[in-house]
Coordinates of C-alpha atoms in Angstrom, one line a residue:
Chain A
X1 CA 18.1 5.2 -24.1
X2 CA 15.3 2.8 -23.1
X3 CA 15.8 3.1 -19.4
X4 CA 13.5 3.3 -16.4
X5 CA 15.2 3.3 -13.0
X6 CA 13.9 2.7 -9.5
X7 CA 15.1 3.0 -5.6
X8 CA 15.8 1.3 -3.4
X9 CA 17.0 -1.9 -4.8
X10 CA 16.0 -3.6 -2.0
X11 CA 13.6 -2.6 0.8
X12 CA 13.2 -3.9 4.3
X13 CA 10.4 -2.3 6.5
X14 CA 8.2 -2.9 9.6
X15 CA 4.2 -2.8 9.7
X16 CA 4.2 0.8 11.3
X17 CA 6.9 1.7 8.8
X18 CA 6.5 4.5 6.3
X19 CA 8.3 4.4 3.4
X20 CA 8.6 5.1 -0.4
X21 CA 9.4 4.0 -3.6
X22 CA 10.7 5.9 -6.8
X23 CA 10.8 5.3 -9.9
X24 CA 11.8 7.7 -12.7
X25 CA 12.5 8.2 -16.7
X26 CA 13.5 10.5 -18.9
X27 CA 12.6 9.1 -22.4
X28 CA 9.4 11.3 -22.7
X29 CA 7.3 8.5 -22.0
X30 CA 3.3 9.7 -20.9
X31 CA 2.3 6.6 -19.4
X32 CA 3.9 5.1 -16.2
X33 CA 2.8 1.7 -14.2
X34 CA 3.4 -0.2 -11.2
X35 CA 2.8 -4.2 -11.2
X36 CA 3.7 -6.3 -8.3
X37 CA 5.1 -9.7 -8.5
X38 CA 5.5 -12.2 -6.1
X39 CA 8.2 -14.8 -6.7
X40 CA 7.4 -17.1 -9.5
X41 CA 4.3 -15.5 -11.0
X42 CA 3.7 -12.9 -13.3
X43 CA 3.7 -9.1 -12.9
X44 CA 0.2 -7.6 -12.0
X45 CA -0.9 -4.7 -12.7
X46 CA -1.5 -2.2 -9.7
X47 CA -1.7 1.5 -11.1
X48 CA -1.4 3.2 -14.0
X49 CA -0.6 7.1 -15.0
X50 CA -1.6 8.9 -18.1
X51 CA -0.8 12.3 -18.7
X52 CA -0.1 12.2 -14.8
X53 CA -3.6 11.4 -13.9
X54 CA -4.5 7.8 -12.3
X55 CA -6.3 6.0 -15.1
X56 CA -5.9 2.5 -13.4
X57 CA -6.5 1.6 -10.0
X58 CA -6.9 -2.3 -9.8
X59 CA -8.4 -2.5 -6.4
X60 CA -5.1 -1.8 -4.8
X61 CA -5.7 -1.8 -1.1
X62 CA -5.4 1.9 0.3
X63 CA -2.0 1.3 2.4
X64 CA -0.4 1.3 -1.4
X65 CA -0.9 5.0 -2.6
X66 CA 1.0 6.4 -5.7
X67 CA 1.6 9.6 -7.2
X68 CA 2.8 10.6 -10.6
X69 CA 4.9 14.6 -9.4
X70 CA 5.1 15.1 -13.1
X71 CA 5.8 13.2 -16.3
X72 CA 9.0 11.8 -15.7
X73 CA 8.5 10.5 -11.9
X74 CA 6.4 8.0 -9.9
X75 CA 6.4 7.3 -6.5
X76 CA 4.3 4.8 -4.8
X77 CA 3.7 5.1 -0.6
X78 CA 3.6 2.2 1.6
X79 CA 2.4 2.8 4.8
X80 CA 1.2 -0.1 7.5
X81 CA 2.2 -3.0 4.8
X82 CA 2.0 -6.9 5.8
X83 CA 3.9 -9.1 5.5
X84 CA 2.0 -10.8 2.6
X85 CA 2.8 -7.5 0.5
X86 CA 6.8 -8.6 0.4
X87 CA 7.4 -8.7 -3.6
X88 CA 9.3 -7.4 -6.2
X89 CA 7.7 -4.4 -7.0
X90 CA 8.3 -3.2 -11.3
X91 CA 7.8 0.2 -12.3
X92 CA 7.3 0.7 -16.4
X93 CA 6.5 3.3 -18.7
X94 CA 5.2 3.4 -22.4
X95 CA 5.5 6.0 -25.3
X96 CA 2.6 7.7 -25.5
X97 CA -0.7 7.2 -23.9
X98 CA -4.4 8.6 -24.7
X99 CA -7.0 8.2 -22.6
X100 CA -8.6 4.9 -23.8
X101 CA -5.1 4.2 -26.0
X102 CA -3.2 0.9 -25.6
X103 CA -0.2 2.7 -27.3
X104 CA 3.0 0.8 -26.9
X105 CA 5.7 -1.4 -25.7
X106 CA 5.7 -0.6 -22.0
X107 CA 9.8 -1.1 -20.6
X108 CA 10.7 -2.2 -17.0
X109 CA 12.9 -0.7 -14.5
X110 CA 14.9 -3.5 -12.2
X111 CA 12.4 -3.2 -9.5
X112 CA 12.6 -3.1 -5.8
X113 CA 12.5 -5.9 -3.7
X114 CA 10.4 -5.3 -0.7
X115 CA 10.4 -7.2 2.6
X116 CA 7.8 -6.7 5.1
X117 CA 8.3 -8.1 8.6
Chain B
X1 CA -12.2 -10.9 -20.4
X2 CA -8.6 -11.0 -21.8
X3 CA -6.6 -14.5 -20.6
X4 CA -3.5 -15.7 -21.4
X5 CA -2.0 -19.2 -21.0
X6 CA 1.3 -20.9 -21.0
X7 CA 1.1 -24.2 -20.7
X8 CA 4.9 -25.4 -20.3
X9 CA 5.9 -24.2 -16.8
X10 CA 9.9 -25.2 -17.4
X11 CA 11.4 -26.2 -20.9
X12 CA 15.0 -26.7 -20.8
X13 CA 17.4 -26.9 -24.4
X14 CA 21.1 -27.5 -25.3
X15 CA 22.9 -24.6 -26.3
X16 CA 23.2 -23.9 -29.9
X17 CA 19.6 -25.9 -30.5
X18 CA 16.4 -24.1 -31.0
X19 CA 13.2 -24.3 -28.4
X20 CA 9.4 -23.2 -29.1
X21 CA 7.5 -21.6 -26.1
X22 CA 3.6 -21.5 -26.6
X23 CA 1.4 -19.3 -25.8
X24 CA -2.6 -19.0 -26.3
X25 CA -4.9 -16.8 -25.3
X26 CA -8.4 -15.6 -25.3
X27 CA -10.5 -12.5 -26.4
X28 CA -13.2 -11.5 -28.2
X29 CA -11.4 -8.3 -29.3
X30 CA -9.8 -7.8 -33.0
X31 CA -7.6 -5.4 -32.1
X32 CA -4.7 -6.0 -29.8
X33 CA -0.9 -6.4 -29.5
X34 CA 1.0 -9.2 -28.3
X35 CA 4.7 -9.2 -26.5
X36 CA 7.2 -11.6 -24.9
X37 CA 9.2 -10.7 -22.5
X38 CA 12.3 -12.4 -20.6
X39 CA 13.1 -12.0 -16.8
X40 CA 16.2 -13.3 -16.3
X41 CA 17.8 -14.2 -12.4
X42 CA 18.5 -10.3 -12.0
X43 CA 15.2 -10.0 -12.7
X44 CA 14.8 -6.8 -14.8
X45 CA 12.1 -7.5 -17.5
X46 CA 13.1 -7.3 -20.8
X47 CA 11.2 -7.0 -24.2
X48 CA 11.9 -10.2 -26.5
X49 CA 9.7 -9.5 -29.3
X50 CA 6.4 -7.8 -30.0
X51 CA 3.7 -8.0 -32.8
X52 CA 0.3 -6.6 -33.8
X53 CA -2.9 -8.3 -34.5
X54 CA -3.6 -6.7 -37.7
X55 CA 0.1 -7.5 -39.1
X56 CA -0.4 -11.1 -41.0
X57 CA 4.0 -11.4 -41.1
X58 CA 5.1 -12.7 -38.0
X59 CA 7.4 -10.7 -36.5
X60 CA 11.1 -11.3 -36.1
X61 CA 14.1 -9.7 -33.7
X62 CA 17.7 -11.8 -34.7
X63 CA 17.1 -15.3 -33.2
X64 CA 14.0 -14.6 -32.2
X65 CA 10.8 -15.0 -34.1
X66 CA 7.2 -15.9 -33.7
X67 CA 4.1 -18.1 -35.2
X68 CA 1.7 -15.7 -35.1
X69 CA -1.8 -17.4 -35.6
X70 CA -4.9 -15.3 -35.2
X71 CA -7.7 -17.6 -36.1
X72 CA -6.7 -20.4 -33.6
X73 CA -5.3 -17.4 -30.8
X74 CA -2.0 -18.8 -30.8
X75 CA 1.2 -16.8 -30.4
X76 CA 4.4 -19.3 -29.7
X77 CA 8.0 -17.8 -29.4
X78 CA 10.8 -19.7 -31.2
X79 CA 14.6 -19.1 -30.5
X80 CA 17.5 -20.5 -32.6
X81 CA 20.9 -21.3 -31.8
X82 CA 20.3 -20.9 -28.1
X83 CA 22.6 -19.1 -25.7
X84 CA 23.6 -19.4 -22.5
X85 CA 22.0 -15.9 -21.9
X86 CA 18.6 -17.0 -22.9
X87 CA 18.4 -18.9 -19.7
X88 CA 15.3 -16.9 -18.0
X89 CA 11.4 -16.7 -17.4
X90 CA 9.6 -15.8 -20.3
X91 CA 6.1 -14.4 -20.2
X92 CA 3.7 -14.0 -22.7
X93 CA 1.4 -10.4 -22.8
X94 CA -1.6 -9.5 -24.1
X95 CA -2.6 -5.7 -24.7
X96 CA -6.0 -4.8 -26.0
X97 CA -5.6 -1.5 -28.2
X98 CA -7.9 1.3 -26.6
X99 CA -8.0 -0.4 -22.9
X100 CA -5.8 1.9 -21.6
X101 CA -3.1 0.1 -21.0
X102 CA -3.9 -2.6 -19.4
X103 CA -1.1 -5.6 -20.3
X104 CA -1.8 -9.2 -18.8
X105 CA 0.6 -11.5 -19.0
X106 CA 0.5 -15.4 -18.8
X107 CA 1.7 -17.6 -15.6
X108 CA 5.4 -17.8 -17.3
X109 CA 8.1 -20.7 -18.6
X110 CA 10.9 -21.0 -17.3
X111 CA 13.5 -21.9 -19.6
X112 CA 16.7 -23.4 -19.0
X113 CA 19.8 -23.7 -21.9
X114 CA 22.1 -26.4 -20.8
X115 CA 25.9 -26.3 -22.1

Protein backbone atom coordinates (compact mmCIF):
# COMPACT_ATOMS: atom_id res chain seq x y z
CA UNK A 1 0.00 0.00 0.00
CA UNK A 2 1.79 3.10 -1.40
CA UNK A 3 -0.45 5.60 0.18
CA UNK A 4 0.00 8.97 1.97
CA UNK A 5 -3.22 10.76 2.93
CA UNK A 6 -3.87 14.32 3.88
CA UNK A 7 -6.82 16.70 5.45
CA UNK A 8 -8.64 18.78 4.57
CA UNK A 9 -9.14 18.47 0.97
CA UNK A 10 -9.70 21.82 0.60
CA UNK A 11 -9.02 24.74 3.05
CA UNK A 12 -10.49 28.20 3.21
CA UNK A 13 -9.14 30.53 5.99
CA UNK A 14 -8.80 34.27 6.94
CA UNK A 15 -5.38 36.20 7.80
CA UNK A 16 -5.98 35.96 11.60
CA UNK A 17 -7.08 32.39 11.08
CA UNK A 18 -5.31 29.47 12.74
CA UNK A 19 -5.41 26.38 11.23
CA UNK A 20 -3.73 23.05 10.39
CA UNK A 21 -2.83 20.56 8.06
CA UNK A 22 -2.33 16.68 8.34
CA UNK A 23 -0.86 14.45 6.62
CA UNK A 24 -0.20 10.81 7.63
CA UNK A 25 1.24 7.23 6.43
CA UNK A 26 1.63 4.04 7.49
CA UNK A 27 4.05 2.32 5.12
CA UNK A 28 7.09 2.71 7.51
CA UNK A 29 8.44 5.40 5.64
CA UNK A 30 11.37 7.63 7.79
CA UNK A 31 11.34 10.63 5.69
CA UNK A 32 8.25 12.99 5.24
CA UNK A 33 8.01 16.37 3.08
CA UNK A 34 5.97 19.25 2.37
CA UNK A 35 6.23 21.17 -1.12
CA UNK A 36 3.86 23.85 -2.08
CA UNK A 37 2.65 24.39 -5.59
CA UNK A 38 0.99 27.13 -6.99
CA UNK A 39 -1.17 26.43 -10.07
CA UNK A 40 0.83 25.57 -12.99
CA UNK A 41 4.31 25.21 -11.68
CA UNK A 42 6.13 22.65 -10.05
CA UNK A 43 6.09 21.45 -6.39
CA UNK A 44 8.76 23.16 -4.10
CA UNK A 45 10.18 22.00 -1.50
CA UNK A 46 9.31 23.59 1.99
CA UNK A 47 10.38 21.04 4.83
CA UNK A 48 11.63 17.90 5.27
CA UNK A 49 11.63 15.19 8.30
CA UNK A 50 14.16 12.52 8.92
CA UNK A 51 13.93 10.29 11.62
CA UNK A 52 11.38 12.99 12.96
CA UNK A 53 13.82 15.70 13.17
CA UNK A 54 13.69 18.79 10.62
CA UNK A 55 16.56 18.31 8.19
CA UNK A 56 15.23 20.82 5.57
CA UNK A 57 13.90 24.15 6.15
CA UNK A 58 13.97 26.08 2.72
CA UNK A 59 13.61 29.53 4.09
CA UNK A 60 9.97 28.94 4.79
CA UNK A 61 8.59 32.12 6.26
CA UNK A 62 7.83 31.52 10.10
CA UNK A 63 3.86 31.78 9.74
CA UNK A 64 4.40 28.04 8.12
CA UNK A 65 5.55 25.88 11.14
CA UNK A 66 5.58 21.95 10.82
CA UNK A 67 5.91 19.20 13.09
CA UNK A 68 6.65 15.57 12.61
CA UNK A 69 4.41 13.85 16.29
CA UNK A 70 6.15 10.72 15.34
CA UNK A 71 7.06 8.61 12.23
CA UNK A 72 3.88 8.16 10.70
CA UNK A 73 2.35 11.86 10.99
CA UNK A 74 3.03 15.44 9.88
CA UNK A 75 1.32 18.36 10.49
CA UNK A 76 2.11 21.76 9.18
CA UNK A 77 0.60 25.18 11.13
CA UNK A 78 -0.59 28.12 9.35
CA UNK A 79 -1.07 30.91 11.34
CA UNK A 80 -1.52 34.79 9.90
CA UNK A 81 -1.21 33.44 6.04
CA UNK A 82 -1.75 35.88 2.89
CA UNK A 83 -3.31 35.66 0.52
CA UNK A 84 -0.31 34.95 -1.84
CA UNK A 85 0.22 31.65 0.29
CA UNK A 86 -3.23 30.08 -1.46
CA UNK A 87 -1.80 26.73 -3.15
CA UNK A 88 -1.98 23.26 -3.31
CA UNK A 89 -0.09 22.18 -0.59
CA UNK A 90 1.54 18.08 -1.20
CA UNK A 91 2.66 16.12 1.57
CA UNK A 92 5.21 12.96 0.62
CA UNK A 93 7.20 10.53 2.29
CA UNK A 94 10.16 8.21 1.20
CA UNK A 95 11.50 4.76 2.37
CA UNK A 96 14.19 5.26 4.30
CA UNK A 97 16.22 8.24 5.08
CA UNK A 98 19.87 8.89 6.64
CA UNK A 99 21.02 11.90 7.48
CA UNK A 100 22.84 13.04 4.34
CA UNK A 101 20.89 9.92 2.29
CA UNK A 102 18.91 10.76 -0.87
CA UNK A 103 17.29 7.25 -0.46
CA UNK A 104 14.23 6.79 -2.58
CA UNK A 105 11.18 7.39 -4.52
CA UNK A 106 9.32 9.86 -2.48
CA UNK A 107 5.04 9.20 -3.04
CA UNK A 108 2.42 12.07 -2.88
CA UNK A 109 -0.66 12.37 -0.95
CA UNK A 110 -3.71 14.33 -2.92
CA UNK A 111 -2.83 17.56 -1.19
CA UNK A 112 -4.81 20.22 0.26
CA UNK A 113 -6.00 23.04 -1.55
CA UNK A 114 -5.64 26.20 0.54
CA UNK A 115 -7.36 29.51 -0.01
CA UNK A 116 -6.40 32.48 1.81
CA UNK A 117 -8.65 35.55 1.87
CA UNK B 1 23.52 23.93 -8.17
CA UNK B 2 21.04 21.14 -9.45
CA UNK B 3 18.53 22.54 -12.45
CA UNK B 4 16.27 20.97 -14.43
CA UNK B 5 14.63 21.97 -17.68
CA UNK B 6 11.65 21.10 -19.83
CA UNK B 7 11.57 22.80 -22.69
CA UNK B 8 8.06 21.72 -24.21
CA UNK B 9 5.45 23.56 -21.97
CA UNK B 10 2.23 21.54 -23.82
CA UNK B 11 2.61 18.55 -26.31
CA UNK B 12 -0.57 17.09 -27.32
CA UNK B 13 -0.85 13.21 -29.25
CA UNK B 14 -3.60 11.02 -30.76
CA UNK B 15 -4.52 8.17 -28.78
CA UNK B 16 -2.95 4.94 -29.54
CA UNK B 17 0.43 7.03 -31.01
CA UNK B 18 3.54 7.42 -29.06
CA UNK B 19 4.98 11.07 -27.63
CA UNK B 20 8.63 11.90 -26.27
CA UNK B 21 8.89 14.43 -23.38
CA UNK B 22 12.45 15.84 -22.87
CA UNK B 23 14.07 16.67 -20.20
CA UNK B 24 17.78 18.03 -19.46
CA UNK B 25 19.41 19.01 -16.68
CA UNK B 26 22.46 20.17 -15.01
CA UNK B 27 25.01 19.05 -12.14
CA UNK B 28 28.25 18.52 -11.55
CA UNK B 29 27.44 15.51 -9.34
CA UNK B 30 27.96 11.66 -10.53
CA UNK B 31 25.66 10.25 -8.34
CA UNK B 32 21.98 10.94 -8.57
CA UNK B 33 18.51 9.55 -9.43
CA UNK B 34 16.18 10.75 -11.84
CA UNK B 35 12.08 10.40 -11.77
CA UNK B 36 8.97 11.42 -13.76
CA UNK B 37 6.09 12.00 -12.39
CA UNK B 38 2.41 12.64 -13.73
CA UNK B 39 -0.18 15.09 -12.06
CA UNK B 40 -3.20 14.53 -13.65
CA UNK B 41 -6.57 17.21 -13.27
CA UNK B 42 -7.22 15.56 -9.68
CA UNK B 43 -3.96 16.50 -9.03
CA UNK B 44 -2.38 13.69 -6.90
CA UNK B 45 1.27 13.18 -8.05
CA UNK B 46 2.05 10.03 -9.35
CA UNK B 47 5.41 8.22 -9.99
CA UNK B 48 5.80 7.38 -13.87
CA UNK B 49 9.15 5.94 -13.96
CA UNK B 50 12.46 6.30 -12.16
CA UNK B 51 16.16 5.50 -12.88
CA UNK B 52 19.63 5.68 -11.40
CA UNK B 53 22.65 7.36 -12.68
CA UNK B 54 24.94 4.59 -12.35
CA UNK B 55 22.47 2.10 -14.16
CA UNK B 56 23.64 2.32 -18.09
CA UNK B 57 19.91 0.27 -19.18
CA UNK B 58 17.30 2.67 -19.36
CA UNK B 59 14.70 1.95 -17.33
CA UNK B 60 11.21 0.73 -18.42
CA UNK B 61 7.51 0.55 -16.58
CA UNK B 62 4.80 -1.08 -19.42
CA UNK B 63 4.47 1.79 -21.99
CA UNK B 64 6.62 3.74 -20.39
CA UNK B 65 10.27 3.97 -21.00
CA UNK B 66 13.19 6.37 -21.04
CA UNK B 67 16.47 7.56 -23.07
CA UNK B 68 18.67 7.85 -20.41
CA UNK B 69 21.91 9.76 -21.63
CA UNK B 70 24.39 10.70 -18.98
CA UNK B 71 27.13 12.26 -20.91
CA UNK B 72 24.90 14.89 -22.75
CA UNK B 73 22.43 15.13 -19.22
CA UNK B 74 19.59 14.16 -20.97
CA UNK B 75 16.71 12.17 -19.60
CA UNK B 76 13.41 12.14 -22.11
CA UNK B 77 10.20 10.08 -21.28
CA UNK B 78 8.65 8.13 -24.19
CA UNK B 79 5.03 6.66 -23.98
CA UNK B 80 3.54 4.17 -26.51
CA UNK B 81 0.14 3.52 -27.57
CA UNK B 82 -1.16 6.55 -25.70
CA UNK B 83 -4.23 6.53 -23.51
CA UNK B 84 -6.74 8.69 -22.74
CA UNK B 85 -5.53 8.52 -19.04
CA UNK B 86 -2.10 9.74 -19.90
CA UNK B 87 -3.66 13.14 -20.34
CA UNK B 88 -1.70 15.11 -17.36
CA UNK B 89 1.32 17.34 -16.28
CA UNK B 90 4.35 15.58 -16.30
CA UNK B 91 7.46 16.80 -14.40
CA UNK B 92 10.78 15.81 -14.59
CA UNK B 93 13.00 15.38 -10.89
CA UNK B 94 16.30 15.33 -10.09
CA UNK B 95 17.62 13.85 -6.70
CA UNK B 96 21.28 14.12 -5.81
CA UNK B 97 22.14 10.82 -3.71
CA UNK B 98 23.51 11.97 -0.12
CA UNK B 99 21.65 15.66 -0.24
CA UNK B 100 19.16 14.69 1.96
CA UNK B 101 16.48 14.56 0.11
CA UNK B 102 16.26 17.29 -1.69
CA UNK B 103 14.10 16.50 -5.23
CA UNK B 104 13.85 19.48 -7.78
CA UNK B 105 11.71 19.07 -10.35
CA UNK B 106 11.51 20.95 -13.86
CA UNK B 107 8.78 23.78 -14.85
CA UNK B 108 6.43 20.79 -16.28
CA UNK B 109 4.57 19.62 -19.87
CA UNK B 110 1.48 19.42 -20.11
CA UNK B 111 0.40 16.77 -22.27
CA UNK B 112 -2.79 16.33 -23.96
CA UNK B 113 -4.02 12.71 -25.84
CA UNK B 114 -6.67 13.58 -28.20
CA UNK B 115 -9.26 10.78 -29.26
Amino acid sequence: DTEVTQTPKHLVMGMTNKKSLKCEQHMGHRAMYWYKQKAKKPPELMFVYSYEKLSINESVPSRFSPECPNSSLLNLHLHALQPEDSALYLCASSPFSVAGESTDTQYFGPGTRLTVL
Amino acid sequence: AQTVTQSQPEMSVQEAETVTLSCTYDTSESNYYLFWYKQPPSRQMILVIRQEAYKQQNATENRFSVNFQKAAKSFSLKISDSQLGDTAMYFCAFMVRYNNNDMRFGAGTRLTVKP
